[in-house]
């Protein structure tokens, strides 16, 4: 039996006959731990991969990389992302503790200072992702609005406010990740609606359209920066930056179950994303937009249904990526007891409502979606998913790794560090360029 530290609870591991053979410690948390199946975690991960962001990959990835670069890049990004996430998953019970937060794992390996650095990186990552969801949710509402009101006066910032308000209501009524069960089924259905509609209508347009232009436009310098930015978007597409937080919800054996969830995400889960990305680019070529539903033509009611589905899915997906921030606030202020007790409801209304009001305000101020994807990938996805994952595994397992394995992990650290720096420069350049084209609270 492992000696327990203050504010720790225990999680028993069992063998195939059901006999307990070890106990691992779990840090104190206000959210549910060790309750979900690997399939539910796989659906959570797949919901992230096939979120409303997939409607933009034809324009934010394929347009800048072309057929060869885009296809090869997506396949490589899939394989590399699976490998990196598996490294993190295998460290979940390092030194006899379940590390239910990314920052806890980093602190266990490197020391307390790494806790704050990792938390900052992860917070930036998730905050930027949530901004993207709010922008896309608002864009889908506006797209639906203009289908019926051709000369409407409502601008994008108004729809951002509506999206933020709906997200607040959902955050108040849904306490934690484990309570998403029925909503995950809804998220899957909603994703299939807008992916199928966009794919079918785009394919129809493509079959009736003249030959498309698939060349990569721009000066040599702009092409280089665009390729770097699109590479950042590739990594952004597959990675949540919150593997330990999702793994924390799994029943024992947590490592094996998380690996199953990751296999599900990176096989069956990526098929819809691949399909809509390739079909959209095939249909529209270099003119593919960052929101595919704005390209497609078809019955108004079908497009409206797809846009509403995209909006509703963005609300559910945002909750997934905001959950580490919610868990931190709930645990910090010891919000326990029934989910719908007055104290819990009041706290969630104030804390989560305030977080989402800030997020919605930033989203309305700077609605440059592609910029956020690129900057998020550069500043946090590369460090969290690839650099930190490889180096943590190297430090934690160094005694059991061969020299070849250690060299491979060091190569990953160095390569993705260089990619992170280059992608940051490219993303900042893109933001500067767009800032000259758009004003704050722009109606894009």
GROMACS .gro file of C-alpha atoms in nm:
model
  444
    1UNK     CA    1   0.000   0.000   0.000
    2UNK     CA    2   0.130   0.344  -0.091
    3UNK     CA    3   0.156   0.600   0.187
    4UNK     CA    4  -0.104   0.868   0.126
    5UNK     CA    5  -0.036   1.239   0.127
    6UNK     CA    6  -0.276   1.508   0.250
    7UNK     CA    7  -0.567   1.590   0.017
    8UNK     CA    8  -0.522   1.258  -0.166
    9UNK     CA    9  -0.778   0.985  -0.229
   10UNK     CA   10  -0.702   0.632  -0.347
   11UNK     CA   11  -0.792   0.451  -0.666
   12UNK     CA   12  -0.763   0.073  -0.659
   13UNK     CA   13  -0.638  -0.125  -0.958
   14UNK     CA   14  -0.766  -0.477  -1.016
   15UNK     CA   15  -0.641  -0.776  -1.212
   16UNK     CA   16  -0.852  -0.980  -1.456
   17UNK     CA   17  -0.997  -1.191  -1.172
   18UNK     CA   18  -1.114  -0.877  -0.992
   19UNK     CA   19  -0.859  -0.892  -0.711
   20UNK     CA   20  -0.695  -0.568  -0.604
   21UNK     CA   21  -0.323  -0.568  -0.673
   22UNK     CA   22  -0.222  -0.203  -0.627
   23UNK     CA   23  -0.345   0.137  -0.519
   24UNK     CA   24  -0.270   0.469  -0.685
   25UNK     CA   25  -0.325   0.813  -0.536
   26UNK     CA   26  -0.552   1.079  -0.682
   27UNK     CA   27  -0.521   1.451  -0.600
   28UNK     CA   28  -0.819   1.625  -0.449
   29UNK     CA   29  -1.070   1.750  -0.706
   30UNK     CA   30  -1.429   1.874  -0.710
   31UNK     CA   31  -1.500   1.684  -1.032
   32UNK     CA   32  -1.574   1.316  -1.094
   33UNK     CA   33  -1.281   1.077  -1.136
   34UNK     CA   34  -1.260   0.713  -1.250
   35UNK     CA   35  -1.622   0.687  -1.366
   36UNK     CA   36  -1.618   0.670  -1.748
   37UNK     CA   37  -1.552   0.401  -2.008
   38UNK     CA   38  -1.279   0.423  -2.272
   39UNK     CA   39  -1.551   0.462  -2.535
   40UNK     CA   40  -1.690   0.775  -2.370
   41UNK     CA   41  -1.340   0.924  -2.358
   42UNK     CA   42  -1.295   0.828  -2.723
   43UNK     CA   43  -1.614   1.011  -2.812
   44UNK     CA   44  -1.496   1.318  -2.618
   45UNK     CA   45  -1.170   1.316  -2.814
   46UNK     CA   46  -1.351   1.256  -3.143
   47UNK     CA   47  -1.589   1.543  -3.069
   48UNK     CA   48  -1.285   1.767  -3.050
   49UNK     CA   49  -1.138   1.641  -3.378
   50UNK     CA   50  -1.470   1.672  -3.563
   51UNK     CA   51  -1.579   1.994  -3.401
   52UNK     CA   52  -1.700   2.289  -3.605
   53UNK     CA   53  -1.334   2.371  -3.679
   54UNK     CA   54  -1.339   2.101  -3.951
   55UNK     CA   55  -1.548   2.336  -4.164
   56UNK     CA   56  -1.239   2.552  -4.202
   57UNK     CA   57  -0.960   2.303  -4.274
   58UNK     CA   58  -1.007   2.311  -4.651
   59UNK     CA   59  -0.930   2.682  -4.639
   60UNK     CA   60  -0.681   2.704  -4.352
   61UNK     CA   61  -0.477   2.392  -4.436
   62UNK     CA   62  -0.530   2.262  -4.790
   63UNK     CA   63  -0.532   2.601  -4.967
   64UNK     CA   64  -0.185   2.679  -4.827
   65UNK     CA   65  -0.032   2.333  -4.869
   66UNK     CA   66  -0.192   2.204  -5.190
   67UNK     CA   67  -0.283   1.843  -5.263
   68UNK     CA   68   0.054   1.679  -5.198
   69UNK     CA   69   0.149   1.888  -4.897
   70UNK     CA   70  -0.202   1.873  -4.751
   71UNK     CA   71  -0.254   1.499  -4.783
   72UNK     CA   72   0.096   1.406  -4.667
   73UNK     CA   73   0.077   1.664  -4.389
   74UNK     CA   74  -0.256   1.535  -4.255
   75UNK     CA   75  -0.136   1.173  -4.254
   76UNK     CA   76   0.192   1.262  -4.083
   77UNK     CA   77   0.016   1.489  -3.832
   78UNK     CA   78  -0.223   1.204  -3.747
   79UNK     CA   79   0.060   0.959  -3.681
   80UNK     CA   80   0.279   1.206  -3.491
   81UNK     CA   81  -0.011   1.330  -3.279
   82UNK     CA   82  -0.113   0.974  -3.185
   83UNK     CA   83   0.244   0.897  -3.080
   84UNK     CA   84   0.280   1.216  -2.873
   85UNK     CA   85  -0.054   1.167  -2.696
   86UNK     CA   86   0.036   0.806  -2.619
   87UNK     CA   87   0.354   0.925  -2.446
   88UNK     CA   88   0.151   1.149  -2.215
   89UNK     CA   89  -0.110   0.878  -2.153
   90UNK     CA   90   0.158   0.629  -2.045
   91UNK     CA   91   0.280   0.871  -1.775
   92UNK     CA   92  -0.064   0.905  -1.615
   93UNK     CA   93   0.025   0.691  -1.310
   94UNK     CA   94   0.390   0.794  -1.281
   95UNK     CA   95   0.535   0.725  -0.933
   96UNK     CA   96   0.212   0.569  -0.805
   97UNK     CA   97  -0.009   0.876  -0.853
   98UNK     CA   98  -0.285   0.948  -1.102
   99UNK     CA   99  -0.189   1.281  -1.255
  100UNK     CA  100  -0.533   1.416  -1.338
  101UNK     CA  101  -0.400   1.749  -1.464
  102UNK     CA  102  -0.126   1.818  -1.715
  103UNK     CA  103   0.038   2.066  -1.477
  104UNK     CA  104   0.045   1.806  -1.197
  105UNK     CA  105   0.233   1.564  -1.420
  106UNK     CA  106   0.486   1.830  -1.521
  107UNK     CA  107   0.538   1.925  -1.155
  108UNK     CA  108   0.596   1.561  -1.058
  109UNK     CA  109   0.868   1.525  -1.322
  110UNK     CA  110   1.036   1.867  -1.319
  111UNK     CA  111   0.942   2.038  -0.994
  112UNK     CA  112   0.696   2.303  -0.878
  113UNK     CA  113   0.802   2.576  -1.123
  114UNK     CA  114   0.698   2.355  -1.414
  115UNK     CA  115   0.347   2.343  -1.265
  116UNK     CA  116   0.293   2.714  -1.331
  117UNK     CA  117   0.458   2.717  -1.673
  118UNK     CA  118   0.253   2.420  -1.793
  119UNK     CA  119  -0.067   2.567  -1.652
  120UNK     CA  120   0.003   2.894  -1.834
  121UNK     CA  121   0.067   2.714  -2.165
  122UNK     CA  122  -0.242   2.499  -2.126
  123UNK     CA  123  -0.461   2.791  -2.026
  124UNK     CA  124  -0.350   2.989  -2.332
  125UNK     CA  125  -0.415   2.685  -2.550
  126UNK     CA  126  -0.764   2.622  -2.420
  127UNK     CA  127  -0.857   2.991  -2.403
  128UNK     CA  128  -0.759   3.040  -2.768
  129UNK     CA  129  -0.950   2.727  -2.870
  130UNK     CA  130  -1.259   2.856  -2.690
  131UNK     CA  131  -1.227   3.189  -2.869
  132UNK     CA  132  -1.224   2.995  -3.194
  133UNK     CA  133  -1.541   2.810  -3.096
  134UNK     CA  134  -1.715   3.136  -3.011
  135UNK     CA  135  -1.612   3.291  -3.343
  136UNK     CA  136  -1.728   2.987  -3.538
  137UNK     CA  137  -2.049   2.959  -3.339
  138UNK     CA  138  -2.123   3.325  -3.411
  139UNK     CA  139  -2.032   3.279  -3.779
  140UNK     CA  140  -2.271   2.987  -3.812
  141UNK     CA  141  -2.553   3.187  -3.653
  142UNK     CA  142  -2.485   3.480  -3.885
  143UNK     CA  143  -2.471   3.247  -4.188
  144UNK     CA  144  -2.812   3.111  -4.092
  145UNK     CA  145  -2.947   3.464  -4.038
  146UNK     CA  146  -2.842   3.592  -4.382
  147UNK     CA  147  -3.009   3.292  -4.547
  148UNK     CA  148  -3.345   3.438  -4.446
  149UNK     CA  149  -3.268   3.810  -4.407
  150UNK     CA  150  -3.064   3.923  -4.706
  151UNK     CA  151  -3.021   4.282  -4.592
  152UNK     CA  152  -3.018   4.225  -4.220
  153UNK     CA  153  -2.863   4.480  -3.986
  154UNK     CA  154  -2.723   4.236  -3.730
  155UNK     CA  155  -2.343   4.214  -3.736
  156UNK     CA  156  -2.107   3.939  -3.625
  157UNK     CA  157  -2.041   4.087  -3.277
  158UNK     CA  158  -2.413   4.056  -3.196
  159UNK     CA  159  -2.404   3.687  -3.283
  160UNK     CA  160  -2.089   3.648  -3.074
  161UNK     CA  161  -2.283   3.785  -2.777
  162UNK     CA  162  -2.566   3.537  -2.843
  163UNK     CA  163  -2.320   3.248  -2.872
  164UNK     CA  164  -2.154   3.353  -2.547
  165UNK     CA  165  -2.488   3.369  -2.365
  166UNK     CA  166  -2.587   3.019  -2.479
  167UNK     CA  167  -2.245   2.886  -2.375
  168UNK     CA  168  -2.294   3.040  -2.029
  169UNK     CA  169  -2.631   2.865  -1.988
  170UNK     CA  170  -2.477   2.533  -2.093
  171UNK     CA  171  -2.177   2.576  -1.862
  172UNK     CA  172  -2.405   2.647  -1.565
  173UNK     CA  173  -2.622   2.341  -1.628
  174UNK     CA  174  -2.336   2.096  -1.701
  175UNK     CA  175  -2.109   2.056  -1.395
  176UNK     CA  176  -1.819   1.853  -1.538
  177UNK     CA  177  -1.688   1.635  -1.821
  178UNK     CA  178  -1.848   1.314  -1.693
  179UNK     CA  179  -2.192   1.478  -1.692
  180UNK     CA  180  -2.171   1.529  -2.070
  181UNK     CA  181  -2.288   1.173  -2.143
  182UNK     CA  182  -2.612   1.246  -2.332
  183UNK     CA  183  -2.463   1.563  -2.478
  184UNK     CA  184  -2.180   1.363  -2.635
  185UNK     CA  185  -2.438   1.165  -2.832
  186UNK     CA  186  -2.597   1.495  -2.937
  187UNK     CA  187  -2.254   1.632  -3.033
  188UNK     CA  188  -2.186   1.329  -3.254
  189UNK     CA  189  -2.521   1.366  -3.431
  190UNK     CA  190  -2.474   1.739  -3.478
  191UNK     CA  191  -2.123   1.686  -3.619
  192UNK     CA  192  -2.253   1.429  -3.867
  193UNK     CA  193  -2.525   1.669  -3.980
  194UNK     CA  194  -2.297   1.957  -4.077
  195UNK     CA  195  -2.019   1.730  -4.206
  196UNK     CA  196  -2.254   1.528  -4.427
  197UNK     CA  197  -2.441   1.836  -4.550
  198UNK     CA  198  -2.123   2.029  -4.628
  199UNK     CA  199  -1.960   1.727  -4.794
  200UNK     CA  200  -2.262   1.639  -5.009
  201UNK     CA  201  -2.332   1.996  -5.119
  202UNK     CA  202  -1.961   2.061  -5.186
  203UNK     CA  203  -1.935   1.740  -5.390
  204UNK     CA  204  -2.243   1.845  -5.589
  205UNK     CA  205  -2.088   2.186  -5.655
  206UNK     CA  206  -1.759   2.024  -5.754
  207UNK     CA  207  -1.919   1.794  -6.009
  208UNK     CA  208  -2.096   2.087  -6.174
  209UNK     CA  209  -1.806   2.333  -6.160
  210UNK     CA  210  -1.539   2.407  -6.423
  211UNK     CA  211  -1.176   2.304  -6.354
  212UNK     CA  212  -1.051   2.450  -6.026
  213UNK     CA  213  -0.730   2.631  -5.942
  214UNK     CA  214  -0.526   2.427  -5.692
  215UNK     CA  215  -0.209   2.635  -5.708
  216UNK     CA  216  -0.068   2.809  -5.399
  217UNK     CA  217  -0.087   3.186  -5.451
  218UNK     CA  218   0.131   3.468  -5.322
  219UNK     CA  219   0.489   3.582  -5.317
  220UNK     CA  220   0.767   3.345  -5.214
  221UNK     CA  221   0.783   3.499  -4.867
  222UNK     CA  222   0.407   3.488  -4.816
  223UNK     CA  223   0.397   3.124  -4.933
  224UNK     CA  224   0.664   3.027  -4.680
  225UNK     CA  225   0.479   3.195  -4.394
  226UNK     CA  226   0.147   3.045  -4.509
  227UNK     CA  227   0.296   2.696  -4.521
  228UNK     CA  228   0.438   2.735  -4.171
  229UNK     CA  229   0.103   2.864  -4.045
  230UNK     CA  230  -0.086   2.579  -4.213
  231UNK     CA  231   0.155   2.328  -4.053
  232UNK     CA  232   0.066   2.478  -3.717
  233UNK     CA  233  -0.303   2.436  -3.803
  234UNK     CA  234  -0.234   2.068  -3.882
  235UNK     CA  235  -0.113   2.005  -3.529
  236UNK     CA  236  -0.395   2.212  -3.384
  237UNK     CA  237  -0.649   1.992  -3.567
  238UNK     CA  238  -0.567   1.670  -3.379
  239UNK     CA  239  -0.463   1.774  -3.030
  240UNK     CA  240  -0.660   1.879  -2.725
  241UNK     CA  241  -0.373   1.971  -2.492
  242UNK     CA  242  -0.570   1.807  -2.210
  243UNK     CA  243  -0.503   1.433  -2.232
  244UNK     CA  244  -0.447   1.391  -1.852
  245UNK     CA  245  -0.773   1.574  -1.775
  246UNK     CA  246  -0.972   1.345  -2.005
  247UNK     CA  247  -0.782   1.039  -1.884
  248UNK     CA  248  -0.871   1.132  -1.526
  249UNK     CA  249  -1.236   1.047  -1.594
  250UNK     CA  250  -1.155   0.689  -1.696
  251UNK     CA  251  -1.210   0.380  -1.488
  252UNK     CA  252  -0.913   0.153  -1.416
  253UNK     CA  253  -0.698   0.043  -1.589
  254UNK     CA  254  -0.666   0.410  -1.684
  255UNK     CA  255  -0.360   0.381  -1.908
  256UNK     CA  256  -0.493   0.091  -2.114
  257UNK     CA  257  -0.835   0.253  -2.145
  258UNK     CA  258  -0.685   0.585  -2.257
  259UNK     CA  259  -0.479   0.410  -2.523
  260UNK     CA  260  -0.799   0.249  -2.653
  261UNK     CA  261  -0.966   0.591  -2.662
  262UNK     CA  262  -0.671   0.737  -2.854
  263UNK     CA  263  -0.675   0.451  -3.106
  264UNK     CA  264  -1.044   0.519  -3.159
  265UNK     CA  265  -0.983   0.893  -3.204
  266UNK     CA  266  -0.700   0.852  -3.455
  267UNK     CA  267  -0.864   0.580  -3.666
  268UNK     CA  268  -1.244   0.592  -3.687
  269UNK     CA  269  -1.259   0.939  -3.535
  270UNK     CA  270  -1.054   1.114  -3.804
  271UNK     CA  271  -1.245   0.975  -4.104
  272UNK     CA  272  -1.517   1.247  -4.111
  273UNK     CA  273  -1.254   1.520  -4.073
  274UNK     CA  274  -1.048   1.379  -4.360
  275UNK     CA  275  -1.356   1.349  -4.579
  276UNK     CA  276  -1.483   1.705  -4.542
  277UNK     CA  277  -1.133   1.855  -4.569
  278UNK     CA  278  -1.051   1.678  -4.896
  279UNK     CA  279  -1.397   1.714  -5.051
  280UNK     CA  280  -1.408   2.085  -4.972
  281UNK     CA  281  -1.071   2.148  -5.130
  282UNK     CA  282  -1.152   1.930  -5.432
  283UNK     CA  283  -1.477   2.121  -5.489
  284UNK     CA  284  -1.348   2.477  -5.455
  285UNK     CA  285  -0.969   2.462  -5.484
  286UNK     CA  286  -0.784   2.778  -5.388
  287UNK     CA  287  -1.117   2.959  -5.332
  288UNK     CA  288  -1.218   2.730  -5.043
  289UNK     CA  289  -1.316   2.951  -4.751
  290UNK     CA  290  -1.234   2.921  -4.382
  291UNK     CA  291  -1.601   2.831  -4.323
  292UNK     CA  292  -1.705   2.576  -4.586
  293UNK     CA  293  -2.078   2.627  -4.544
  294UNK     CA  294  -2.034   2.976  -4.689
  295UNK     CA  295  -1.907   2.816  -5.014
  296UNK     CA  296  -2.176   2.554  -5.069
  297UNK     CA  297  -2.496   2.603  -5.266
  298UNK     CA  298  -2.817   2.412  -5.202
  299UNK     CA  299  -3.164   2.428  -5.043
  300UNK     CA  300  -3.192   2.703  -4.784
  301UNK     CA  301  -3.344   2.478  -4.519
  302UNK     CA  302  -3.060   2.224  -4.556
  303UNK     CA  303  -2.793   2.493  -4.518
  304UNK     CA  304  -2.982   2.642  -4.224
  305UNK     CA  305  -2.995   2.302  -4.050
  306UNK     CA  306  -2.621   2.256  -4.103
  307UNK     CA  307  -2.543   2.602  -3.963
  308UNK     CA  308  -2.762   2.552  -3.657
  309UNK     CA  309  -2.599   2.210  -3.601
  310UNK     CA  310  -2.256   2.373  -3.625
  311UNK     CA  311  -2.356   2.635  -3.369
  312UNK     CA  312  -2.495   2.384  -3.119
  313UNK     CA  313  -2.193   2.155  -3.154
  314UNK     CA  314  -1.960   2.448  -3.089
  315UNK     CA  315  -2.138   2.506  -2.757
  316UNK     CA  316  -2.079   2.146  -2.645
  317UNK     CA  317  -1.721   2.137  -2.773
  318UNK     CA  318  -1.635   2.464  -2.598
  319UNK     CA  319  -1.747   2.311  -2.269
  320UNK     CA  320  -1.504   2.021  -2.319
  321UNK     CA  321  -1.209   2.252  -2.373
  322UNK     CA  322  -1.311   2.487  -2.093
  323UNK     CA  323  -1.342   2.205  -1.840
  324UNK     CA  324  -0.983   2.230  -1.701
  325UNK     CA  325  -1.047   2.595  -1.612
  326UNK     CA  326  -1.383   2.502  -1.459
  327UNK     CA  327  -1.226   2.217  -1.259
  328UNK     CA  328  -0.958   2.453  -1.126
  329UNK     CA  329  -1.214   2.707  -1.008
  330UNK     CA  330  -1.447   2.444  -0.856
  331UNK     CA  331  -1.161   2.274  -0.670
  332UNK     CA  332  -0.997   2.599  -0.560
  333UNK     CA  333  -1.317   2.722  -0.397
  334UNK     CA  334  -1.425   2.372  -0.281
  335UNK     CA  335  -1.753   2.363  -0.471
  336UNK     CA  336  -1.882   2.019  -0.376
  337UNK     CA  337  -2.219   1.861  -0.315
  338UNK     CA  338  -2.514   1.844  -0.552
  339UNK     CA  339  -2.465   1.995  -0.893
  340UNK     CA  340  -2.787   2.193  -0.865
  341UNK     CA  341  -2.759   2.313  -0.509
  342UNK     CA  342  -2.792   2.690  -0.475
  343UNK     CA  343  -2.425   2.733  -0.380
  344UNK     CA  344  -2.302   2.532  -0.680
  345UNK     CA  345  -2.536   2.705  -0.924
  346UNK     CA  346  -2.446   3.051  -0.794
  347UNK     CA  347  -2.074   2.983  -0.815
  348UNK     CA  348  -2.094   2.841  -1.167
  349UNK     CA  349  -2.303   3.136  -1.278
  350UNK     CA  350  -2.050   3.388  -1.149
  351UNK     CA  351  -1.721   3.207  -1.222
  352UNK     CA  352  -1.800   3.040  -1.552
  353UNK     CA  353  -2.017   3.327  -1.664
  354UNK     CA  354  -1.732   3.571  -1.604
  355UNK     CA  355  -1.485   3.348  -1.790
  356UNK     CA  356  -1.713   3.323  -2.092
  357UNK     CA  357  -1.798   3.693  -2.093
  358UNK     CA  358  -1.426   3.769  -2.121
  359UNK     CA  359  -1.385   3.504  -2.393
  360UNK     CA  360  -1.680   3.638  -2.592
  361UNK     CA  361  -1.552   3.995  -2.565
  362UNK     CA  362  -1.210   3.898  -2.702
  363UNK     CA  363  -1.381   3.694  -2.977
  364UNK     CA  364  -1.586   3.994  -3.085
  365UNK     CA  365  -1.284   4.225  -3.073
  366UNK     CA  366  -1.059   4.011  -3.296
  367UNK     CA  367  -1.264   3.769  -3.509
  368UNK     CA  368  -0.970   3.640  -3.718
  369UNK     CA  369  -1.026   3.264  -3.701
  370UNK     CA  370  -0.726   3.140  -3.901
  371UNK     CA  371  -0.497   3.361  -3.694
  372UNK     CA  372  -0.616   3.204  -3.371
  373UNK     CA  373  -0.564   2.851  -3.501
  374UNK     CA  374  -0.209   2.934  -3.609
  375UNK     CA  375  -0.115   3.121  -3.293
  376UNK     CA  376  -0.266   2.853  -3.068
  377UNK     CA  377  -0.073   2.581  -3.248
  378UNK     CA  378   0.248   2.781  -3.226
  379UNK     CA  379   0.234   2.903  -2.865
  380UNK     CA  380   0.082   2.606  -2.690
  381UNK     CA  381  -0.002   2.301  -2.904
  382UNK     CA  382   0.360   2.248  -3.014
  383UNK     CA  383   0.505   2.292  -2.661
  384UNK     CA  384   0.234   2.097  -2.477
  385UNK     CA  385   0.173   1.810  -2.716
  386UNK     CA  386   0.513   1.753  -2.873
  387UNK     CA  387   0.800   1.928  -2.694
  388UNK     CA  388   0.687   1.874  -2.334
  389UNK     CA  389   0.545   1.526  -2.400
  390UNK     CA  390   0.869   1.398  -2.555
  391UNK     CA  391   1.093   1.555  -2.290
  392UNK     CA  392   0.876   1.442  -1.997
  393UNK     CA  393   0.880   1.086  -2.124
  394UNK     CA  394   1.257   1.108  -2.176
  395UNK     CA  395   1.315   1.227  -1.820
  396UNK     CA  396   1.065   0.988  -1.659
  397UNK     CA  397   1.171   0.675  -1.848
  398UNK     CA  398   1.536   0.753  -1.920
  399UNK     CA  399   1.673   0.450  -1.733
  400UNK     CA  400   1.462   0.211  -1.940
  401UNK     CA  401   1.516   0.372  -2.281
  402UNK     CA  402   1.780   0.267  -2.531
  403UNK     CA  403   2.021   0.525  -2.674
  404UNK     CA  404   1.829   0.512  -3.003
  405UNK     CA  405   1.498   0.585  -2.826
  406UNK     CA  406   1.655   0.872  -2.634
  407UNK     CA  407   1.799   1.019  -2.954
  408UNK     CA  408   1.458   0.996  -3.120
  409UNK     CA  409   1.290   1.181  -2.834
  410UNK     CA  410   1.559   1.451  -2.836
  411UNK     CA  411   1.509   1.489  -3.211
  412UNK     CA  412   1.137   1.549  -3.148
  413UNK     CA  413   1.215   1.811  -2.883
  414UNK     CA  414   1.457   2.003  -3.106
  415UNK     CA  415   1.247   1.979  -3.424
  416UNK     CA  416   0.920   2.089  -3.266
  417UNK     CA  417   1.095   2.368  -3.074
  418UNK     CA  418   1.213   2.508  -3.406
  419UNK     CA  419   0.865   2.461  -3.554
  420UNK     CA  420   0.709   2.639  -3.258
  421UNK     CA  421   0.935   2.943  -3.301
  422UNK     CA  422   0.880   2.958  -3.677
  423UNK     CA  423   0.503   2.914  -3.640
  424UNK     CA  424   0.483   3.189  -3.378
  425UNK     CA  425   0.658   3.434  -3.612
  426UNK     CA  426   0.426   3.334  -3.898
  427UNK     CA  427   0.114   3.369  -3.681
  428UNK     CA  428   0.214   3.711  -3.548
  429UNK     CA  429   0.282   3.826  -3.904
  430UNK     CA  430  -0.065   3.706  -4.006
  431UNK     CA  431  -0.228   3.891  -3.717
  432UNK     CA  432  -0.043   4.212  -3.808
  433UNK     CA  433  -0.158   4.182  -4.171
  434UNK     CA  434  -0.519   4.114  -4.072
  435UNK     CA  435  -0.516   4.394  -3.817
  436UNK     CA  436  -0.454   4.635  -4.104
  437UNK     CA  437  -0.751   4.494  -4.298
  438UNK     CA  438  -1.001   4.470  -4.014
  439UNK     CA  439  -1.103   4.695  -3.728
  440UNK     CA  440  -1.205   4.582  -3.382
  441UNK     CA  441  -1.555   4.432  -3.361
  442UNK     CA  442  -1.529   4.372  -3.736
  443UNK     CA  443  -1.820   4.213  -3.923
  444UNK     CA  444  -1.618   3.950  -4.114
   0.00000   0.00000   0.00000
